[in-house]
Short mmCIF file of C-alpha atoms and ligand atoms in Angstrom, two decimals:
data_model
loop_
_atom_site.label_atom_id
_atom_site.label_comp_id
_atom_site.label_asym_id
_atom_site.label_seq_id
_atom_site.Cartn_x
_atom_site.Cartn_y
_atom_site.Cartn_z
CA UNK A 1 147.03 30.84 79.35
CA UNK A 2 146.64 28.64 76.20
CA UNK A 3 148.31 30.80 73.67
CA UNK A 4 148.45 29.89 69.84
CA UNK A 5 151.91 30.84 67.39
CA UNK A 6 151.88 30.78 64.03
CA UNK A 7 155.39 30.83 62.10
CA UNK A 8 156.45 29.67 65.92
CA UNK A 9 159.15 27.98 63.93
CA UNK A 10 160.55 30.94 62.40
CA UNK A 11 162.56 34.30 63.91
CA UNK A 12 160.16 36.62 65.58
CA UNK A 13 157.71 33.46 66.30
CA UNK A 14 160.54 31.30 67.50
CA UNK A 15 161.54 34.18 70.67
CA UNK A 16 158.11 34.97 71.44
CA UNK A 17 156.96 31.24 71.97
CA UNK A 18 160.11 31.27 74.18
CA UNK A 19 159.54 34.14 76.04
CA UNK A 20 155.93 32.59 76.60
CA UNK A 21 156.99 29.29 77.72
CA UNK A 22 159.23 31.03 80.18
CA UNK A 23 156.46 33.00 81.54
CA UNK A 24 154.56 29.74 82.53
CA UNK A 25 151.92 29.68 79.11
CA UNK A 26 150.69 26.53 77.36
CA UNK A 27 152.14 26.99 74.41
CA UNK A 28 151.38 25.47 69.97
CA UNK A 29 153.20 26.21 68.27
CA UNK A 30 151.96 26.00 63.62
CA UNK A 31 154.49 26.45 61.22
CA UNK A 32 154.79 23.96 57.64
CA UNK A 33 158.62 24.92 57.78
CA UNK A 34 158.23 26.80 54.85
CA UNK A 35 161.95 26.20 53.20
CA UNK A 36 162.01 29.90 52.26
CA UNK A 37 165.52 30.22 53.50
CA UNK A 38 166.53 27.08 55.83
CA UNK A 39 165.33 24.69 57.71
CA UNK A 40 168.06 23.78 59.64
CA UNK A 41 167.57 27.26 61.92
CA UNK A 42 164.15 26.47 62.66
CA UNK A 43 164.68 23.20 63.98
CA UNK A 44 167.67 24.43 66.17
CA UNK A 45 164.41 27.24 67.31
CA UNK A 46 162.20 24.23 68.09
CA UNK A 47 165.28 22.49 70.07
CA UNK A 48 165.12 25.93 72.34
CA UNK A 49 161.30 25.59 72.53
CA UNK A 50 161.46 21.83 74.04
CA UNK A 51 164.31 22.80 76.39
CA UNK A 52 162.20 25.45 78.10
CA UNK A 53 159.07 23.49 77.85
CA UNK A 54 161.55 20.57 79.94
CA UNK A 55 162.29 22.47 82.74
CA UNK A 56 158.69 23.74 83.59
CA UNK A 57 155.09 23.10 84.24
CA UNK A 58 153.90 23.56 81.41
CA UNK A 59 152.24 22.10 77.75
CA UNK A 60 154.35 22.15 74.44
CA UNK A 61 153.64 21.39 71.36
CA UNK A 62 154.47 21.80 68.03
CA UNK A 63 152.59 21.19 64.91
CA UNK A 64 154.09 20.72 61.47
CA UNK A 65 151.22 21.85 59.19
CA UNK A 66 150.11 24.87 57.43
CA UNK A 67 147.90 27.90 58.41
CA UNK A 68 146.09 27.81 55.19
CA UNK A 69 144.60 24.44 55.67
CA UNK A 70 140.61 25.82 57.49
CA UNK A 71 140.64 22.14 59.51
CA UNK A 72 143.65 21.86 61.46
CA UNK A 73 143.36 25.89 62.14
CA UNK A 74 140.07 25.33 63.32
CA UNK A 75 140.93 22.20 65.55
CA UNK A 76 143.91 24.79 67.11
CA UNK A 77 142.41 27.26 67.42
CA UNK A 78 139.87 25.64 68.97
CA UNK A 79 141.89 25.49 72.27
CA UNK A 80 143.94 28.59 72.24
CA UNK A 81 142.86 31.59 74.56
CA UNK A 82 145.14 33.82 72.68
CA UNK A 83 146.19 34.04 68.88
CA UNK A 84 149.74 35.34 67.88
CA UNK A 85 149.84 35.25 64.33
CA UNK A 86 153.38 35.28 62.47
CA UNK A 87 153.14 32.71 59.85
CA UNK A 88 153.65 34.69 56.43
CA UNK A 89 156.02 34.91 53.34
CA UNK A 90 158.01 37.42 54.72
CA UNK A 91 160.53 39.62 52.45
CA UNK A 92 159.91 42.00 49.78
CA UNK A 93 162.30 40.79 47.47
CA UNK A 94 160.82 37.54 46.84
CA UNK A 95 156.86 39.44 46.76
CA UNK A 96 158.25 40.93 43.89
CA UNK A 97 159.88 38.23 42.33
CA UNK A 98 156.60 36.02 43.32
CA UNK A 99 153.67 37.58 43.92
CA UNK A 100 151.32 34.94 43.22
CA UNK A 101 152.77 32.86 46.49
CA UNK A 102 152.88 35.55 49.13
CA UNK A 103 149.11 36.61 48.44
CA UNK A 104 148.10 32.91 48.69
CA UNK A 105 150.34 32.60 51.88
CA UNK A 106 149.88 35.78 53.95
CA UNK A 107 146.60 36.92 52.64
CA UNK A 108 144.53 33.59 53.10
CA UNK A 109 146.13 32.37 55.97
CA UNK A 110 144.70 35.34 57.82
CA UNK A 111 141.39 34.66 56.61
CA UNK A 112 141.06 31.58 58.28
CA UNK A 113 142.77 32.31 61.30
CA UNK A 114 140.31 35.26 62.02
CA UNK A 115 137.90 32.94 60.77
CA UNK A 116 138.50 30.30 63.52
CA UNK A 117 139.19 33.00 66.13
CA UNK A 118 135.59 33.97 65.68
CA UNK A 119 133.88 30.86 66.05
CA UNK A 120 136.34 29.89 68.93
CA UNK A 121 135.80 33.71 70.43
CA UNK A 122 139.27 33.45 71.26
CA UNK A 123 140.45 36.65 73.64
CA UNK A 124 142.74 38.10 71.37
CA UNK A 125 144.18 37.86 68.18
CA UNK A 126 147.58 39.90 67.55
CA UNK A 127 149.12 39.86 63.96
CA UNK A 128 152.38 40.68 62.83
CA UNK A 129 152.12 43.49 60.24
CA UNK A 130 154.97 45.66 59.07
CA UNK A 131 156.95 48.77 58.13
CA UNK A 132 156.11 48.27 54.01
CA UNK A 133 152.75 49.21 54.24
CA UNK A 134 152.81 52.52 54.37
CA UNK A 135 155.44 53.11 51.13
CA UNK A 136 157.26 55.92 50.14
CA UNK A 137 156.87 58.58 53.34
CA UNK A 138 154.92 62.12 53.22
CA UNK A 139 156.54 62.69 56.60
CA UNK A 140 158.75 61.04 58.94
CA UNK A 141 158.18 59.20 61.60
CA UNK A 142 155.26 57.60 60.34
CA UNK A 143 152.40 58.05 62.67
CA UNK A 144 149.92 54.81 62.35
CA UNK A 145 147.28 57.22 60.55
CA UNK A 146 150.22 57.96 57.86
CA UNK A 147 149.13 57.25 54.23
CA UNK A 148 149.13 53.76 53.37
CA UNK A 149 150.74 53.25 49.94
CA UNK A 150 152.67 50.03 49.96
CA UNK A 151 155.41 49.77 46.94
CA UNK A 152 155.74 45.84 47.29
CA UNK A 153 153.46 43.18 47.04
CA UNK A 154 154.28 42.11 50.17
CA UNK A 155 153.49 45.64 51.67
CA UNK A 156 149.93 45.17 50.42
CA UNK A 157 149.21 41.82 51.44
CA UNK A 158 150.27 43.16 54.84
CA UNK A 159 147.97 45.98 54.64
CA UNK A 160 145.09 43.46 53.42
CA UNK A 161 145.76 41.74 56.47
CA UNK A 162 145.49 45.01 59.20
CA UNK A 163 142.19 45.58 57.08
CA UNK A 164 140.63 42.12 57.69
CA UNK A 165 141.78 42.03 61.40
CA UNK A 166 139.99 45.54 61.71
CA UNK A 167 136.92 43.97 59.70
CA UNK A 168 136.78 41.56 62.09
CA UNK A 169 136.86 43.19 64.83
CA UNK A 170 133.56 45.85 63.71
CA UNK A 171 131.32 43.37 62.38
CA UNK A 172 132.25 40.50 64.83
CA UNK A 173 133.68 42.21 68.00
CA UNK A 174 136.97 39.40 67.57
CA UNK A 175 139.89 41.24 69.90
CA UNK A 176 142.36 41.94 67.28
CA UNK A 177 145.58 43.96 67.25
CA UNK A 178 148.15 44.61 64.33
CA UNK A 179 151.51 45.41 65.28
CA UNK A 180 154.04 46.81 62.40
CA UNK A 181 157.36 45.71 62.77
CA UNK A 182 160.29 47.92 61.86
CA UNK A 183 163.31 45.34 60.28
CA UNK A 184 163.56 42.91 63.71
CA UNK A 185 166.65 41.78 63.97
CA UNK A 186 168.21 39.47 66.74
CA UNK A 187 169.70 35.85 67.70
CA UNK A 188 168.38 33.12 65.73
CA UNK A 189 167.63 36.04 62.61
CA UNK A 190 167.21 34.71 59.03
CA UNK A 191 170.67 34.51 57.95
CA UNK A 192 169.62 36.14 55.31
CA UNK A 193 169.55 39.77 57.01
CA UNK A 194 171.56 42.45 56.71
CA UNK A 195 173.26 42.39 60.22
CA UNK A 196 173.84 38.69 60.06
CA UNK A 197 175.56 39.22 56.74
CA UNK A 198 177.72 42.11 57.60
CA UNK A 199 178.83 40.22 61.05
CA UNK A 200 179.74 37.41 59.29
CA UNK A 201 181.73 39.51 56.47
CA UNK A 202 183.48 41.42 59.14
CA UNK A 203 184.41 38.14 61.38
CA UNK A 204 185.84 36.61 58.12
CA UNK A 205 187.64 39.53 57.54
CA UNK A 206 185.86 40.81 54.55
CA UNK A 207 183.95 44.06 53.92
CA UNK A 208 180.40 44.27 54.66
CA UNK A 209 178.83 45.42 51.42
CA UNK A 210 176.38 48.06 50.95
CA UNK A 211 173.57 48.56 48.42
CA UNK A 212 173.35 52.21 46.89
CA UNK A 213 174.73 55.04 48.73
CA UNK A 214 174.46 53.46 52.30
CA UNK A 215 171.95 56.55 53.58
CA UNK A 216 168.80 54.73 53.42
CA UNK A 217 167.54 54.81 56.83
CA UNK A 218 166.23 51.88 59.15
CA UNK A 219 164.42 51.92 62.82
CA UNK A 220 166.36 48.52 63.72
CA UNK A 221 164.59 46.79 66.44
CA UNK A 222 165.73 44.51 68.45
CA UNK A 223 163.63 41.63 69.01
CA UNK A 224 163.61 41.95 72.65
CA UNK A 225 161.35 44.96 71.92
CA UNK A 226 158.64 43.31 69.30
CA UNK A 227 158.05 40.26 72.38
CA UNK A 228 157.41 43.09 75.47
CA UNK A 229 154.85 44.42 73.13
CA UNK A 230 153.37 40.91 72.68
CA UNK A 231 153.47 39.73 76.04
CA UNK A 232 151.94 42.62 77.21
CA UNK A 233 148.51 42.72 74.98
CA UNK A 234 148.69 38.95 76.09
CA UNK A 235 146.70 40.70 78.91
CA UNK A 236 145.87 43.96 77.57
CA UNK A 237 142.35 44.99 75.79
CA UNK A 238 143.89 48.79 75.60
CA UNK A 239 144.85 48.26 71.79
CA UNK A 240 141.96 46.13 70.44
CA UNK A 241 141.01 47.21 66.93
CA UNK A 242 144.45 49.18 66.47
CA UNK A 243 147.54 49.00 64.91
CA UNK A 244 150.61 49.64 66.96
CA UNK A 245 154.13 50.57 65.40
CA UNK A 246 156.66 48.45 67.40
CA UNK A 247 160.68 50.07 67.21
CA UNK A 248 163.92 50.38 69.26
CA UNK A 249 165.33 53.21 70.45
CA UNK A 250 167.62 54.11 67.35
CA UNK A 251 166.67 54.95 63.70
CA UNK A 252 170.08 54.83 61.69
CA UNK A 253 171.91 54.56 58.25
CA UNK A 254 172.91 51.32 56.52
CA UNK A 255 175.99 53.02 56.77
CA UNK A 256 176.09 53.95 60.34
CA UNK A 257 174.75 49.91 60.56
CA UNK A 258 177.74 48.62 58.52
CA UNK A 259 180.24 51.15 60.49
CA UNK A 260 178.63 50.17 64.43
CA UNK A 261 178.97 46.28 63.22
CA UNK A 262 182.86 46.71 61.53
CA UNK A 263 183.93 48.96 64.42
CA UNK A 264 182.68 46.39 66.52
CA UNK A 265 184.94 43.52 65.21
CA UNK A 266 186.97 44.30 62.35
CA UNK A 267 187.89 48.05 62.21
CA UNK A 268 190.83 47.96 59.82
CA UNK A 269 188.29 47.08 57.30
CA UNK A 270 186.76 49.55 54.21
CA UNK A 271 183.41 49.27 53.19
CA UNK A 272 182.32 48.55 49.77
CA UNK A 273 179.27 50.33 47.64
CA UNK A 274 177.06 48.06 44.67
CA UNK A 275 174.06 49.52 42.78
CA UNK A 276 170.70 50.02 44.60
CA UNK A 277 167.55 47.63 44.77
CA UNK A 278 164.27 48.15 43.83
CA UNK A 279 161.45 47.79 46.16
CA UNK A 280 163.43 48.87 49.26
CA UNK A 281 162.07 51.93 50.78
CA UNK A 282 164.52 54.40 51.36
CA UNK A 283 163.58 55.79 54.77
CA UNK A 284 161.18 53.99 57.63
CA UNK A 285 161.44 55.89 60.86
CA UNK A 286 158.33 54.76 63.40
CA UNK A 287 156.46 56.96 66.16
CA UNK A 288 156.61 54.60 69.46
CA UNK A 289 154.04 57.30 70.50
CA UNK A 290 150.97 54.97 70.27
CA UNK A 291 152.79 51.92 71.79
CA UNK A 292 153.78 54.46 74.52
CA UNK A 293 150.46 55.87 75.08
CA UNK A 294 148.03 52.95 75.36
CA UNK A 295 150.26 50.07 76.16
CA UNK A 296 152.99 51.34 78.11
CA UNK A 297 155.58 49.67 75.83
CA UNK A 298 158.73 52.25 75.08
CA UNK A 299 161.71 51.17 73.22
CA UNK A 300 164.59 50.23 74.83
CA UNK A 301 167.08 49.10 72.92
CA UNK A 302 170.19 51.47 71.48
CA UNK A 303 171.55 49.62 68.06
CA UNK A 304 175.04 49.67 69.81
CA UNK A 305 173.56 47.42 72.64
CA UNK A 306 171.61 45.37 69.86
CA UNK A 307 174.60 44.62 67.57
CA UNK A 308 176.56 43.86 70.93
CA UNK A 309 174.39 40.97 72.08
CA UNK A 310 173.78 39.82 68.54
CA UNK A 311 177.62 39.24 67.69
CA UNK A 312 177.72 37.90 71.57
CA UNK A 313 175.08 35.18 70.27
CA UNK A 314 176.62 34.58 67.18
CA UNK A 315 180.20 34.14 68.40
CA UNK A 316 178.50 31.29 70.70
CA UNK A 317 176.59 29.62 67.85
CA UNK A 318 179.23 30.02 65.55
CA UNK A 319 179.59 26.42 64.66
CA UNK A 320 176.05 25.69 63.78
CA UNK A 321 174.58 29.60 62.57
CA UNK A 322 177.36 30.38 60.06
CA UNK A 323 177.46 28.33 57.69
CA UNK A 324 174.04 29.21 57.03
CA UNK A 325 174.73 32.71 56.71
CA UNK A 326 177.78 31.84 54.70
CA UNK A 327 175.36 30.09 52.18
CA UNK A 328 173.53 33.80 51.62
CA UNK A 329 176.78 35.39 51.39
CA UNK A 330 177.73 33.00 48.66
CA UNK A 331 174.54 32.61 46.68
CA UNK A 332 174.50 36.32 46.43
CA UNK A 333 178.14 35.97 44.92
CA UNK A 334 176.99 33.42 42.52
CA UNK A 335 174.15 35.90 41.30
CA UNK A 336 176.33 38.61 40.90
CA UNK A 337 176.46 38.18 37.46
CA UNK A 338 172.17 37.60 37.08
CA UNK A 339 170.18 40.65 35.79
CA UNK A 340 169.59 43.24 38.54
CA UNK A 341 165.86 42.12 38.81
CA UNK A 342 166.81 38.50 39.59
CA UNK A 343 169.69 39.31 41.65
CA UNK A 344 169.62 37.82 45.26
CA UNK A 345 170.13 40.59 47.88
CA UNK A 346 170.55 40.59 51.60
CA UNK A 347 167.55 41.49 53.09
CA UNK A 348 166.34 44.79 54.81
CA UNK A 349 162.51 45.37 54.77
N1 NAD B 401 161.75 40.17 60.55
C1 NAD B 401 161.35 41.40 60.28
O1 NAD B 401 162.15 42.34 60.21
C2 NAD B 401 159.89 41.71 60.06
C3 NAD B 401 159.52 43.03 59.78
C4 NAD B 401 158.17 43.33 59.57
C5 NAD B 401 157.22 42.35 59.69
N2 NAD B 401 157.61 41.07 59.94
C6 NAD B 401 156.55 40.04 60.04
O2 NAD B 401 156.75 39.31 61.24
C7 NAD B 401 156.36 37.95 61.07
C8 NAD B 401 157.50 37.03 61.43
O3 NAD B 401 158.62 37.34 60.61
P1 NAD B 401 159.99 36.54 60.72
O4 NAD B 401 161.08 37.49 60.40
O5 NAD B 401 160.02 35.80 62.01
O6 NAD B 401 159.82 35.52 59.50
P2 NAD B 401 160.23 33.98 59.41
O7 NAD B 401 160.23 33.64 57.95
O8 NAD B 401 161.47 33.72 60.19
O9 NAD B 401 159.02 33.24 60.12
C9 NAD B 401 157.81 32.98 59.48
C10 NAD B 401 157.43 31.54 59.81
O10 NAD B 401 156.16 31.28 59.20
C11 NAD B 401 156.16 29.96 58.71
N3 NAD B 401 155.17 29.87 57.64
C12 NAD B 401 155.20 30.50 56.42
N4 NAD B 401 154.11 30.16 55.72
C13 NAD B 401 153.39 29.30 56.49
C14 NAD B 401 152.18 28.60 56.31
N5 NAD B 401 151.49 28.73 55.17
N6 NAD B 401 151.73 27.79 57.30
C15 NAD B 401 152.43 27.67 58.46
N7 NAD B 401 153.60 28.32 58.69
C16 NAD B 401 154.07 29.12 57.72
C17 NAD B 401 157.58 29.75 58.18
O11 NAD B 401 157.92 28.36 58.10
C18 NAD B 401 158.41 30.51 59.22
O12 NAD B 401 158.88 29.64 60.23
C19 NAD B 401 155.92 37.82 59.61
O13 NAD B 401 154.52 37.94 59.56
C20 NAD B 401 156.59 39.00 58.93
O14 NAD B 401 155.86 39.40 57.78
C21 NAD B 401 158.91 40.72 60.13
#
């Protein structure tokens, strides 16, 4: 299979075109290396991608140009059986702080990526949506019929997005599925996260740091989970026209995040508190029911595990993967003295 990633360069992109390659797929990967956080990870992702690629039968290649240009989607898309769209401005801290950029990015990429799709009648599109689009909860877990109230603009261009897929799909019959992702975390994460930031604290002996009162609550998925749900609508029609809520096994505290990560390498140490951030929804708990149900995709990971073969990674890509981290962890020092609105925070979704 001839399988299309966009944002292949990036975290969630980067594993599944792995996981593909390994599986024996023709693999493009599009992605402008948006230098939202670092480029330095992404090439290191790309490295991984070309190793794989070396060892098998099978086509690589990777394209340094951007999703929002209709010609060289067109051309791509062109070939692709499949479509795995992750290219986006991802974060909700930086929708807020520009909103102008993650419309443009995430709302018209899609556009002409289900554009193409159509005229290519590709077999499948599946797009990465996310937690913030349903907003402040009327009950937990969210069920995928939950309101849909997004507090961010990120959260609504992600929610413009599920709506065009659907659009798509009704007036044009295009395969499409939207899968919301529940704060993915993993090797090769966007240093800056909240795990990779309270690792690193706690490996350098310092106290991870927590935002507000530490009992906002997270379904942390591991990113082993989000690809088994990919690579199995790679063959799949069972979702087509849906949205999906992708999680792990465990829905837990910041708190009970910060303790499983401290306890794991630096016990001795006390966690510290700092005022709360806007924009951050204070509870997302998912309903794996629907994955469950049509696709046969349950979540497997416990956080402990998670955390476990995340510091495991780290610990082996030490030299290279902390001193991006480290760079967060210090521009967030630097800023510590900004207004609250401007100040740089680890990020959660
Ligand atoms: N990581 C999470 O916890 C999480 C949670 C919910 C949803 N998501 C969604 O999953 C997808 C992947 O997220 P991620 O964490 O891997 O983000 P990421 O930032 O690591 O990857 C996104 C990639 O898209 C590329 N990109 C951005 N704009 C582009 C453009 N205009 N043209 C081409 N490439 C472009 C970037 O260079 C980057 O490599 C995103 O759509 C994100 O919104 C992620």
């Amino acid at each position: 299979m001839q399988i299309l990633v966009t944002g292949g360069a990036g975290f969630i992109g980067g594993h599944l075109a792995e996981s593909f390659l390994a599986d024996g797929h023709d693999v493009t990967v599009l992605d402008n290396l948006e230098p939202f956080y670092t480029k330095g990870l992404k090439r290191h992702t790309l490295e991984v991608h070309r190793e794989i690629a070396a060892g098998r039968d099978v086509d690589y290649q990777f394209v340094k140009d951007d999703v929002r240009d209709p010609d060289i989607v067109q051309e791509l898309v062109a070939d692709a059986d499949v479509v795995v769209h992750q290219a986006a401005q991802a974060g909700v801290r930086e929708s807020v702080d520009n909103p102008r950029k993650v419309t443009e990015i995430n709302v018209s990429e899609t556009v002409n990526l289900l554009e193409a799709s159509k005229e290519a009648d590709v077999e499948r599109v599946i797009l990465a949506s996310s937690s913030s689009v349903y907003g402040k909860p009327k009950s937990l877990p969210y069920e995928e019929d939950h309101p849909t109230e997004p507090v961010s603009h990120y959260g609504v261009t992600k929610l413009t997005q599920e709506h065009m897929a659907r659009v798509y799909t009704e007036l044009h019959d295009l395969p499409t599925v939207c899968l919301r992702y529940f704060t993915v975390y993993g090797p090769q994460m966007r240093p800056n996260m909240v795990i990779s930031n309270f690792v690193s604290r706690c490996m350098n002996g310092e106290p991870p740091v927590i935002y507000g009162d530490g009992q906002q609550t997270r379904d942390f998925t591991y990113v082993a989970d989000v690809v088994d749900s990919n690579r199995t609508l790679l063959e799949s029609d069972a979702a087509d026209g849906d949205v999906l809520s992708i999680r792990s096994s465990d829905n837990i505290s910041i708190q009970k995040l910060a303790e499983t990560v401290r306890d794991q390498l630096a016990p001795e140490l006390e966690i510290v508190y700092e005022s709360a951030r806007e924009a951050d929804a204070e509870h997302t708990r998912a309903s794996a029911e629907k994955a469950g149900e049509l696709i046969g995709c349950e979540p497997l990971r416990t956080i402990t595990e998670g955390v476990g073969e995340f510091i495991e990674w780290y610990q082996a890509n030490r030299e290279w993967y902390e001193p991006l981290v480290r760079s967060s962890i210090s521009r967030e020092s630097r800023s510590s003295g900004l207004s609250q609105r401007r100040r740089w925070r680890p990020c959660t979704y």
